Structure formats: C-alpha cells, structure tokens
Coordinates of C-alpha atoms in Angstrom, one line a residue:
Q3 CA -102.7 22.4 75.3
V4 CA -104.7 25.2 74.5
Q5 CA -106.5 27.5 76.5
L6 CA -109.3 30.3 76.0
V7 CA -110.1 33.6 78.1
E8 CA -113.7 34.9 77.3
S9 CA -114.6 38.5 78.5
G10 CA -117.2 40.7 77.1
G11 CA -120.7 39.2 78.3
G12 CA -123.0 41.0 80.5
L13 CA -126.5 42.3 80.8
V14 CA -128.1 45.2 78.0
Q15 CA -131.1 46.8 77.1
A16 CA -132.7 45.8 73.8
G17 CA -130.9 47.7 70.9
G18 CA -127.6 47.9 72.8
S19 CA -124.4 46.1 71.9
L20 CA -121.6 44.4 73.2
R21 CA -118.1 43.2 72.4
L22 CA -116.9 39.8 73.2
S23 CA -113.1 38.9 73.0
C24 CA -111.6 35.3 73.2
A25 CA -107.8 35.1 73.8
A26 CA -105.9 31.8 73.1
S27 CA -103.0 30.9 74.6
G28 CA -100.9 27.2 75.2
I29 CA -99.1 25.5 72.6
I30 CA -101.2 26.1 69.1
L31 CA -99.4 24.8 65.8
S32 CA -101.8 25.7 63.7
I33 CA -105.6 27.5 64.0
N34 CA -108.2 26.7 61.0
S35 CA -110.6 29.1 62.6
M36 CA -111.7 30.9 65.5
G37 CA -115.2 31.6 66.4
W38 CA -118.0 31.7 69.0
Y39 CA -120.9 29.3 69.5
R40 CA -123.8 30.2 71.8
Q41 CA -126.8 28.1 73.9
A42 CA -130.1 29.4 75.5
P43 CA -131.9 27.0 77.9
G44 CA -133.7 24.5 76.3
K45 CA -131.9 24.5 72.9
Q46 CA -128.8 23.5 71.4
R47 CA -126.1 24.7 71.0
E48 CA -125.5 26.3 67.5
L49 CA -122.9 28.0 65.7
V50 CA -122.8 32.2 65.9
A51 CA -119.9 33.2 63.7
K52 CA -116.3 31.8 62.9
I53 CA -113.3 32.8 60.8
T54 CA -111.0 31.0 59.2
S55 CA -107.2 31.2 59.3
G56 CA -107.4 32.8 55.8
G57 CA -110.2 35.8 57.1
T58 CA -113.6 34.1 55.4
T59 CA -116.5 34.1 57.7
D60 CA -119.6 33.1 58.4
Y61 CA -122.8 33.9 60.3
V62 CA -126.0 32.1 61.1
D63 CA -128.7 34.3 59.5
S64 CA -130.2 35.7 62.7
V65 CA -127.2 37.7 63.0
K66 CA -126.0 38.6 60.2
G67 CA -125.8 42.6 59.6
R68 CA -126.2 43.1 63.3
F69 CA -122.9 40.9 64.8
T70 CA -119.4 40.8 63.1
I71 CA -116.4 39.1 63.9
S72 CA -112.7 39.5 63.4
R73 CA -109.3 38.7 64.8
D74 CA -106.1 39.9 65.8
S75 CA -104.0 36.8 64.1
A76 CA -100.4 38.2 66.1
K77 CA -102.6 37.4 69.5
N78 CA -104.3 34.6 68.5
T79 CA -108.2 36.8 69.9
V80 CA -111.2 36.9 68.0
Y81 CA -113.5 39.6 69.0
L82 CA -117.6 39.5 68.0
Q83 CA -119.0 42.7 68.1
M84 CA -122.5 42.4 68.6
N85 CA -125.0 45.0 67.7
S86 CA -128.9 45.8 67.9
L87 CA -128.9 43.3 70.3
K88 CA -132.5 41.2 70.8
P89 CA -133.8 39.1 73.5
E90 CA -133.4 36.1 71.9
D91 CA -129.9 37.0 71.1
T92 CA -129.5 36.1 75.2
A93 CA -127.6 32.6 76.0
V94 CA -124.4 31.5 77.4
Y95 CA -121.6 32.1 74.4
Y96 CA -118.8 29.9 74.3
C97 CA -115.4 30.6 72.2
N98 CA -114.0 28.0 69.9
L99 CA -111.0 27.6 68.0
E100 CA -110.5 24.1 65.7
G101 CA -107.1 23.1 64.7
P102 CA -105.0 20.3 63.5
P103 CA -105.5 17.3 63.2
Y104 CA -108.0 16.7 60.9
Y105 CA -110.8 13.8 61.0
P106 CA -112.1 12.4 57.8
S107 CA -114.8 10.4 59.3
T108 CA -116.3 13.8 61.0
M109 CA -115.1 15.9 58.7
S110 CA -114.1 17.9 61.4
Y111 CA -110.8 19.1 63.3
I112 CA -110.0 18.7 67.2
A113 CA -112.1 21.7 68.7
Y114 CA -111.2 23.1 72.3
W115 CA -113.5 25.5 74.0
G116 CA -114.1 28.4 76.6
Q117 CA -115.5 28.1 79.9
G118 CA -118.4 30.1 78.5
T119 CA -119.6 34.0 79.0
Q120 CA -123.3 35.0 80.1
V121 CA -125.1 37.6 77.5
T122 CA -128.4 38.9 78.5
V123 CA -130.5 41.1 76.6
S124 CA -133.7 42.2 78.3
S125 CA -136.7 44.1 76.5

C-alpha cells in the first residue's frame, strides 16, 4: 500500500507564494505520474498539475505561468511551487500518485491520494 504525506498548505495574501510537498512511501513498484488536484467549495475536483516519471508536465490553464511542479525521484517526492496566488486558488489540494496496473477500459492507472491540505488566499 502507498501512503502520501502532504505539507505546505496555509493562509497567504493574494500575490504571495506557497510551496506544497508530497512524499510517497510504502510498497512502490513503479510510478507513472505524481501530481496535485484541488477542490474548492461547491466545485468538482480538478487536476492542477502533474509530472510523469519521464519528466513531462501538465497544468490546468488557470495556473500556467504561476505554478511549477517538480520532483525528487530519489525521495519519491513531488513539489508544487505556487506563485502570484489568487483568491480563486483557494481550495483543498490533494496529492496524487498513479501507477500500475493500467485499466484500458477507463484509460487510467490505479490512483493513491493524500488527505489534502488547505490553501487559502485572501484578497
């Protein structure tokens, strides 16, 4: 079983920065990707950013140019540097790890989730 431990959330003023981290532990045979999702009150959970084992990154349009995802493969840790934060970034941020097996019917890997960390941006 894989466990994900998140840290770095908190309260920040608009225009400020936060750095989230997520460390994976447990039995990890292979990692396809790690990333961050967020869910604001009354909204569906959305992908914020992810990075594959090969280093390819993907971001939701609303954070491009402001957020940067990075990794430390040796530590199975992923980071999310969030700059120029806006009130609309306020949400619970969840760390995600995807790995084998892959299910063709749903075009997805098995996913593991952290407990979430609150990010609040005041105006």
